[in-house]
GROMACS .gro file of C-alpha atoms in nm:
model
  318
    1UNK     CA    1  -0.391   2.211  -0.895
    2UNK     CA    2  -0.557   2.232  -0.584
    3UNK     CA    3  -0.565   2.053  -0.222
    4UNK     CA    4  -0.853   1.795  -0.234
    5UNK     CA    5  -0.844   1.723   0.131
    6UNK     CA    6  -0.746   1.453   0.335
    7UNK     CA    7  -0.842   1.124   0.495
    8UNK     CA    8  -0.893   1.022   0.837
    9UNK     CA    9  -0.598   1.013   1.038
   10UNK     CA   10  -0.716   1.045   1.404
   11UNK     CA   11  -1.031   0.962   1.611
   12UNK     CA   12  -1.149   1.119   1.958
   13UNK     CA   13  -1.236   0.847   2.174
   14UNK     CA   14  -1.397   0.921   2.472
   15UNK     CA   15  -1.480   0.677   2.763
   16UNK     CA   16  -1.442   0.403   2.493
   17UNK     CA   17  -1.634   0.569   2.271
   18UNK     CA   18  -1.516   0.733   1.935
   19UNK     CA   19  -1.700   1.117   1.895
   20UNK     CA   20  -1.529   1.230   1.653
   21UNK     CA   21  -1.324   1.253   1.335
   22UNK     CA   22  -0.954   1.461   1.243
   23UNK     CA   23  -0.907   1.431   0.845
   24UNK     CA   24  -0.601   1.554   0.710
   25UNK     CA   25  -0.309   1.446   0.473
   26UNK     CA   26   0.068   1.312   0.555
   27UNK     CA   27   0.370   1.198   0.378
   28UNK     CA   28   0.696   1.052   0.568
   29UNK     CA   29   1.007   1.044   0.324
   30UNK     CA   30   1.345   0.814   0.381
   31UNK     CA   31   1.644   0.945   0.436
   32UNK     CA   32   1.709   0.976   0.047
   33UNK     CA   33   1.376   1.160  -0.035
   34UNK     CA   34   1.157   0.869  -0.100
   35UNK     CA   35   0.839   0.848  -0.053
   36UNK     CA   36   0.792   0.593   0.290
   37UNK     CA   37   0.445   0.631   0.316
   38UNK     CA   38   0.145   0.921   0.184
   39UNK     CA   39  -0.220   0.914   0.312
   40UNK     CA   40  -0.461   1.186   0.179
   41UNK     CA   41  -0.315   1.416  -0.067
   42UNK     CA   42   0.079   1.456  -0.037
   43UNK     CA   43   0.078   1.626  -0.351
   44UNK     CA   44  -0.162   1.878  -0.350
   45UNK     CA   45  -0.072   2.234  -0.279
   46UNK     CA   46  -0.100   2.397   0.104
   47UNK     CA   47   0.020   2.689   0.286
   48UNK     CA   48   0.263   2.569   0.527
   49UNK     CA   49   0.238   2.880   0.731
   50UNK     CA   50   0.525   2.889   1.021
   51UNK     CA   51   0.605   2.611   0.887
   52UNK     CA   52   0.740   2.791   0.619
   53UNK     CA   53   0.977   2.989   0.851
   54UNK     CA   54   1.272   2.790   0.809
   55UNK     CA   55   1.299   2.845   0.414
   56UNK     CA   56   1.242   3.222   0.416
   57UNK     CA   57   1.517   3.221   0.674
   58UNK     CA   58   1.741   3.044   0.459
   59UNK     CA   59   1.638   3.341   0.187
   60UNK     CA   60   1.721   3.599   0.404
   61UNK     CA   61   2.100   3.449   0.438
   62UNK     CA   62   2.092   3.484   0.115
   63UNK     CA   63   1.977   3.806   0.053
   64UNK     CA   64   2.263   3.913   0.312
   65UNK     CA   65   2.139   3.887   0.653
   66UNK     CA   66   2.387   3.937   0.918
   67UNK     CA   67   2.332   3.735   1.262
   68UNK     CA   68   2.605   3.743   1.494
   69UNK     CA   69   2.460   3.444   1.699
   70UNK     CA   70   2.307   3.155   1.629
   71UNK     CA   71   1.957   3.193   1.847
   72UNK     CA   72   1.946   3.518   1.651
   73UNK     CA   73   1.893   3.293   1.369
   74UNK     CA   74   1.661   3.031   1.521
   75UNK     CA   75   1.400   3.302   1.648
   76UNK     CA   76   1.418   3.432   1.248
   77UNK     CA   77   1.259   3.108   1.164
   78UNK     CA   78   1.039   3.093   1.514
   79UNK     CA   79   0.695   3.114   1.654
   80UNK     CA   80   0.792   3.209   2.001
   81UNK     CA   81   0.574   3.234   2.282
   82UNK     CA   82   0.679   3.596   2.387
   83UNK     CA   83   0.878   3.478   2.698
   84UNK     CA   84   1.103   3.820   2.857
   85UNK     CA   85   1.446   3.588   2.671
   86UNK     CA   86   1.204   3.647   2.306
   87UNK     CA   87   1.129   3.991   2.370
   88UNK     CA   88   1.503   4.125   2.428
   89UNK     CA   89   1.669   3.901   2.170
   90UNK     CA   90   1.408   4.064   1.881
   91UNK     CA   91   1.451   4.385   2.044
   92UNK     CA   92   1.848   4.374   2.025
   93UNK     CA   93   1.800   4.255   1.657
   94UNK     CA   94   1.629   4.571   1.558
   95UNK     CA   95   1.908   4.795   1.813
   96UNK     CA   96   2.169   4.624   1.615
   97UNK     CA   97   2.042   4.735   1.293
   98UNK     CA   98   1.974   5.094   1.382
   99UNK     CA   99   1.517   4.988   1.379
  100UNK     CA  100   1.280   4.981   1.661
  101UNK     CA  101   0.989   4.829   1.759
  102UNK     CA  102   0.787   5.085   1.564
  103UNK     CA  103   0.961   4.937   1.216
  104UNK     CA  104   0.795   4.630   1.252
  105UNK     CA  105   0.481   4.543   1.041
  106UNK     CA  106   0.344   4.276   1.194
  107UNK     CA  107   0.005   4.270   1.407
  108UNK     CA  108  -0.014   4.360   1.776
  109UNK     CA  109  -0.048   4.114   2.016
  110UNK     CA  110   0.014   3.959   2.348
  111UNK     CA  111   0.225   3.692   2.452
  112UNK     CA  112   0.155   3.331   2.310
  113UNK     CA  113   0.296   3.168   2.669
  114UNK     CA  114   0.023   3.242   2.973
  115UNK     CA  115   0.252   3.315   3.197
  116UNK     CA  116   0.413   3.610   3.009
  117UNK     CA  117   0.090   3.707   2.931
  118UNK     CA  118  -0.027   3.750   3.287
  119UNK     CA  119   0.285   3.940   3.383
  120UNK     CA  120   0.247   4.206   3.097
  121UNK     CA  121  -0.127   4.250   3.200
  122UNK     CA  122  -0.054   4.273   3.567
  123UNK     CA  123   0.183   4.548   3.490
  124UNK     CA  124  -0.111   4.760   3.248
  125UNK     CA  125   0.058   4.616   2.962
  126UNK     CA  126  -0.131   4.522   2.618
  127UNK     CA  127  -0.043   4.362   2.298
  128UNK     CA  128   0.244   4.507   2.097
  129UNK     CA  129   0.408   4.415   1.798
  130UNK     CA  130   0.738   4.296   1.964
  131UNK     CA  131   0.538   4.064   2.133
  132UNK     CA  132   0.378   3.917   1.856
  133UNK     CA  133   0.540   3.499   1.791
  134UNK     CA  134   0.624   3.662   1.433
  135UNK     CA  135   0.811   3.871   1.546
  136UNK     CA  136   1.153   3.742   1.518
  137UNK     CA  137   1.085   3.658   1.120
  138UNK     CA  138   1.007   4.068   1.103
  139UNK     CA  139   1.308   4.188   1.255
  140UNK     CA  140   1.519   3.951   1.083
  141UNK     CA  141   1.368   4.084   0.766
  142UNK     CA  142   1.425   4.434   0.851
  143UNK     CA  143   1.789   4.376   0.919
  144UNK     CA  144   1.821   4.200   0.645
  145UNK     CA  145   1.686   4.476   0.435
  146UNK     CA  146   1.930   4.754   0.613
  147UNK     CA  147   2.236   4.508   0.561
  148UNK     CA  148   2.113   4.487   0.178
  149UNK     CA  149   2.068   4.866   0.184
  150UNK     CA  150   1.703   4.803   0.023
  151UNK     CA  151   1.387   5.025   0.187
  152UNK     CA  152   1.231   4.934   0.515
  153UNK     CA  153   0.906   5.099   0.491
  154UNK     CA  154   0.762   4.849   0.232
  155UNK     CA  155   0.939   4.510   0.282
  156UNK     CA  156   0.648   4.301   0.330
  157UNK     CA  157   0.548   4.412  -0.033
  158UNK     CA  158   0.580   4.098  -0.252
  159UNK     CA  159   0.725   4.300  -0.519
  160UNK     CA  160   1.033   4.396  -0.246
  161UNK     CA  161   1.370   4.279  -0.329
  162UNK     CA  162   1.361   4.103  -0.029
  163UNK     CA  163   1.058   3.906  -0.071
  164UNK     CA  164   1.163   3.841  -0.450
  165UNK     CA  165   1.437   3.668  -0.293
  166UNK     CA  166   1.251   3.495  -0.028
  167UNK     CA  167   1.021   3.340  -0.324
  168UNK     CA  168   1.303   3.235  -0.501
  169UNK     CA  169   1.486   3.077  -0.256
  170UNK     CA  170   1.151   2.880  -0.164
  171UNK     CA  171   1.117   2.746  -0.487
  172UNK     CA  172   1.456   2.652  -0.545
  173UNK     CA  173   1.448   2.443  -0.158
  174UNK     CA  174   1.094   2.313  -0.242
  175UNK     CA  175   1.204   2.194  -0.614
  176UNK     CA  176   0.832   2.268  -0.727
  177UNK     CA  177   0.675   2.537  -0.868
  178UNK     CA  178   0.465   2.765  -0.574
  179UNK     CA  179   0.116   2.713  -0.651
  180UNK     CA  180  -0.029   3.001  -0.533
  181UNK     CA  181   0.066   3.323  -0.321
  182UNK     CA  182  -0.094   3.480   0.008
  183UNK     CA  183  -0.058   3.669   0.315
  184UNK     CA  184   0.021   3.510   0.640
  185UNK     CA  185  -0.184   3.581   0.987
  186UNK     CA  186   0.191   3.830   1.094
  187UNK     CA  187   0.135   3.988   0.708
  188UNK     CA  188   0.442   3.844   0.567
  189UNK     CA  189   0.418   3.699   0.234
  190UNK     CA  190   0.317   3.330   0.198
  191UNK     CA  191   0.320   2.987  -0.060
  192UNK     CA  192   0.162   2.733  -0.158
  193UNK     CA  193   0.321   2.419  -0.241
  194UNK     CA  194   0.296   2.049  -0.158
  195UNK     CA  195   0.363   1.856   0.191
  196UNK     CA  196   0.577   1.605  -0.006
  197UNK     CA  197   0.771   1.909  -0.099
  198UNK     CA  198   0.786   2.069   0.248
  199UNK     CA  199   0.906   1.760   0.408
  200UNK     CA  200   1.215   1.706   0.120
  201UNK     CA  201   1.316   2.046   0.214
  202UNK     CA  202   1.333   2.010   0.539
  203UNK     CA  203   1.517   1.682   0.475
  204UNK     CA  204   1.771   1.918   0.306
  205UNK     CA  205   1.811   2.159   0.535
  206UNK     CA  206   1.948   1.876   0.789
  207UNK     CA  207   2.160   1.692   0.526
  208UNK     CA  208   2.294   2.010   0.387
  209UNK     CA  209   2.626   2.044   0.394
  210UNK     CA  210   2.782   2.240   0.695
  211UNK     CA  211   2.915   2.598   0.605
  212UNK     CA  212   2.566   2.654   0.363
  213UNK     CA  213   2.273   2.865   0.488
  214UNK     CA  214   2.043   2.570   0.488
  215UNK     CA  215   2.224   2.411   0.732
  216UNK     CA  216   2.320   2.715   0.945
  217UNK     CA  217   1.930   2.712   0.991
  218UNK     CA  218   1.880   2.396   1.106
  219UNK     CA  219   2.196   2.354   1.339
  220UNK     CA  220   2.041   2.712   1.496
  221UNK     CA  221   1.710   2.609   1.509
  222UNK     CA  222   1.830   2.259   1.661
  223UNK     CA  223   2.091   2.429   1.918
  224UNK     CA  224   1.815   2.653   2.015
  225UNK     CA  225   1.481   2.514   2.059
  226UNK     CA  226   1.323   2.705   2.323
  227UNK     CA  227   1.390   3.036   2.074
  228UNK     CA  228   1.211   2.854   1.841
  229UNK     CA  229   0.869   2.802   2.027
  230UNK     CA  230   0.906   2.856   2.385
  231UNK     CA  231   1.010   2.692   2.706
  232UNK     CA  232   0.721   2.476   2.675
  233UNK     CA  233   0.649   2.476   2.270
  234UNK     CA  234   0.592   2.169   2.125
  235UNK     CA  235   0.863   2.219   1.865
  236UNK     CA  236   1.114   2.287   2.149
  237UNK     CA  237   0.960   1.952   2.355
  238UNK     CA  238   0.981   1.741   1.968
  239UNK     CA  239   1.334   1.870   1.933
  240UNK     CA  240   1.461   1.809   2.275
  241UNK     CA  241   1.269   1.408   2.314
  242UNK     CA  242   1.452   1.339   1.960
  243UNK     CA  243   1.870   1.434   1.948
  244UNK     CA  244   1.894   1.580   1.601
  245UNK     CA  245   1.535   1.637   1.481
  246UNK     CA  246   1.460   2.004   1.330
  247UNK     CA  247   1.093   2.064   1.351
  248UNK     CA  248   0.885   2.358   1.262
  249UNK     CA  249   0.479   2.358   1.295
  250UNK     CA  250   0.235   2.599   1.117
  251UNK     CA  251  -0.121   2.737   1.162
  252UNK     CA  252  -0.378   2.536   0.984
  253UNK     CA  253  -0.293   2.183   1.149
  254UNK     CA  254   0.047   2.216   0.948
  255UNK     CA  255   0.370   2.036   1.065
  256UNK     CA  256   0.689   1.993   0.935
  257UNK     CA  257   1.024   1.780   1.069
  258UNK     CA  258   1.326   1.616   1.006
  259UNK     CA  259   1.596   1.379   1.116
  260UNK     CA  260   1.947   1.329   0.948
  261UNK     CA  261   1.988   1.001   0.842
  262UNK     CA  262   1.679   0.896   0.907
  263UNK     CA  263   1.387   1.110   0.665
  264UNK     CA  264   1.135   1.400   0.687
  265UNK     CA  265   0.763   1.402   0.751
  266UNK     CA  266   0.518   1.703   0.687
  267UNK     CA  267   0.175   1.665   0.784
  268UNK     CA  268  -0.167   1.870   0.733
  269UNK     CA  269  -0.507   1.825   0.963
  270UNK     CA  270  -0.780   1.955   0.730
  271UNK     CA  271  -0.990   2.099   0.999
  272UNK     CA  272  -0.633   2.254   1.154
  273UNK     CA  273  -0.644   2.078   1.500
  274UNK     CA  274  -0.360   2.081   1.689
  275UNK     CA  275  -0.490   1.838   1.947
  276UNK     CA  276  -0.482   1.568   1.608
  277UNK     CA  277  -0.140   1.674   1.471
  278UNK     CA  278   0.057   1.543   1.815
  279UNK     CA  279  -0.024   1.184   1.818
  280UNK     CA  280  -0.020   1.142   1.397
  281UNK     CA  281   0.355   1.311   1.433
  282UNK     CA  282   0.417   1.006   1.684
  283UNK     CA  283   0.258   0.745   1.484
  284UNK     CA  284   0.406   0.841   1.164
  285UNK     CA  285   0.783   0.915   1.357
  286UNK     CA  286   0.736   0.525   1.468
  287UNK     CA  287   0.714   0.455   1.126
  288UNK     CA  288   1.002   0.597   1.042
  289UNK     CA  289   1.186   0.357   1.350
  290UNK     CA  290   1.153   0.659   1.570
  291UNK     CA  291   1.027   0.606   1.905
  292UNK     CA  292   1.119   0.704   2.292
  293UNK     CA  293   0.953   0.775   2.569
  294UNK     CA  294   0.994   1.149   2.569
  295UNK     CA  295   0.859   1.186   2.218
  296UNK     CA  296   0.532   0.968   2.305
  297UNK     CA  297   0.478   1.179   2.578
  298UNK     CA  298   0.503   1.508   2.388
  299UNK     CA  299   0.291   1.354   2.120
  300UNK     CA  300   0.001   1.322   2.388
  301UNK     CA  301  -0.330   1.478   2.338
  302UNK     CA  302  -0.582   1.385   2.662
  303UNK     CA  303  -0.908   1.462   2.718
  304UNK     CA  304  -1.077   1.513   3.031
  305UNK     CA  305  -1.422   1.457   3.195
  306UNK     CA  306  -1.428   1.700   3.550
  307UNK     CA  307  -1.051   1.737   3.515
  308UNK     CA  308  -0.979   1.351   3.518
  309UNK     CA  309  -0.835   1.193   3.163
  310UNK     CA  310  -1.114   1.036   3.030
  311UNK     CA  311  -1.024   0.968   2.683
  312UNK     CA  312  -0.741   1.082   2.375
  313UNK     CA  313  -0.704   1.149   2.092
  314UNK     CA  314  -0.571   0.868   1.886
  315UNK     CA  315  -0.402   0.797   1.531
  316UNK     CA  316  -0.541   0.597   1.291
  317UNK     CA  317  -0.222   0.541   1.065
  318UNK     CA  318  -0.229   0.133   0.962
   0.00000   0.00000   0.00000
């Protein structure tokens, strides 16, 4: 089975005029796992990407991780933006489980957030691996594997005990097969599996009952937005316009969110715009009855002729 590709879900309209086309494919569930609405293909098989963070986090509770704080937990399933708060809660991770910086296996690089960025460069600083937004998900996994007492060396090997356990806890939140394997952009390993999928997990991750790993994930992820993104993320600005609301995006145009109570959504942009993803989140949160003023204005994606807004991009959803 393969992804055949969306439909069109968002136009760029500038000065009146409509230059342009995001195609891409959603599905927004109830809050018992129905199907509320699909466009595109719901069904076909994706890589979430970061938005798979949240599951592999729940497999690493599993598999025996130890966290003795909950924001320890939410920047295991994060994309953060290398902020100074980032960088020395990964780097106490790793000091609590004996590992440094030079244990970690995931790519060099600078901070996601410019003005971090600025402030290592101004100091000589370069890209490093602790600075890299994976790099929570790595130490996690590291300390994971030291509380397990499994090898460190090779645990982003898919044959690890570690990621065996990852892949089946993925497949036992996604209900569904994985469709295929990969390797994420940070190394880790990676699956394929549908958006309608993604978005019932999430939806059980949030209705999960409390004491379980799912939901220790999602009420650390919730409690701690800004380790989850960064002080200015957009899953830290979805999470704090909507009380409740776990939300995770990925590379690729890839988004993923919840809201007890109330259903799930996951969402794909074909071409992997962010700019598109914002305002079909809004439109398709409004058709699950979820609407505010702070969310709308997260959801915003302007464009601008000599620094004036000139135009947006827009949803398409009926």
């Amino acid at each position: 089975m393969v992804y055949k590709g969306g439909e069109v879900l968002a136009e760029v309209v500038r000065s009146g005029f409509v230059e342009g086309l995001h195609r891409g494919s959603l599905v927004l569930v109830d809050g018992r796992g129905d199907i509320a609405y699909a466009a595109g293909d719901p069904d076909g098989p994706v890589f979430p990407r970061s938005a798979n963070k949240p599951l592999q986090a729940v497999g690493m509770l599993r598999a025996g991780l130890p966290l003795p704080a909950p924001a320890d937990l939410a920047i295991a399933a994060a994309s953060h933006w290398g902020e100074p708060f980032h960088v020395a809660r990964v780097r106490r991770i790793l000091l609590n489980a004996g590992l440094t910086e030079t244990d970690l296996a995931c790519p060099r690089e600078l901070p996601v957030d410019a003005a971090s960025r600025n402030a290592v460069l101004a100091v000589g600083g370069g890209a490093t691996r602790l600075l890299m937004n994976c790099s929570g998900k790595h130490a996690t996994m590291l300390a994971t594997c030291v509380a397990a007492g499994w090898s460190t060396g090779d645990y982003l090997d898919f044959g690890h005990p570690l990621q065996k356990e990852i892949a089946r806890t993925v497949t036992d939140l996604i209900d569904e097969p994985i469709a295929a394997s990969g390797v994420d952009g940070c190394g880790a390993p990676l699956f394929a599996f549908s958006l309608t999928a993604l978005a019932r997990s999430f939806l059980g991750l949030v209705e999960a009952a409390p004491g379980t790993h799912e939901r220790a994930v999602a009420d650390a992820m919730r409690a701690n937005p800004e380790q989850v993104a960064g002080t200015r993320g957009h899953d830290t600005r979805f999470m704090r316009a909507v009380p409740g609301m776990l939300s995770k995006v990925g590379a690729e145009g890839v988004w993923a969110m919840a809201i007890p109570g109330v259903g799930a959504l996951a969402l794909k942009i074909d071409d992997g715009a962010r700019r598109a993803a914002l305002p079909v989140t809004v439109a398709g949160l409004a058709r699950l009855g979820v609407v505010n003023e702070a969310l709308e204005k997260a959801g915003e994606s302007i464009l601008y002729g000599r620094g004036v807004p000139v135009g947006a991009i827009r949803a398409t959803l009926p």
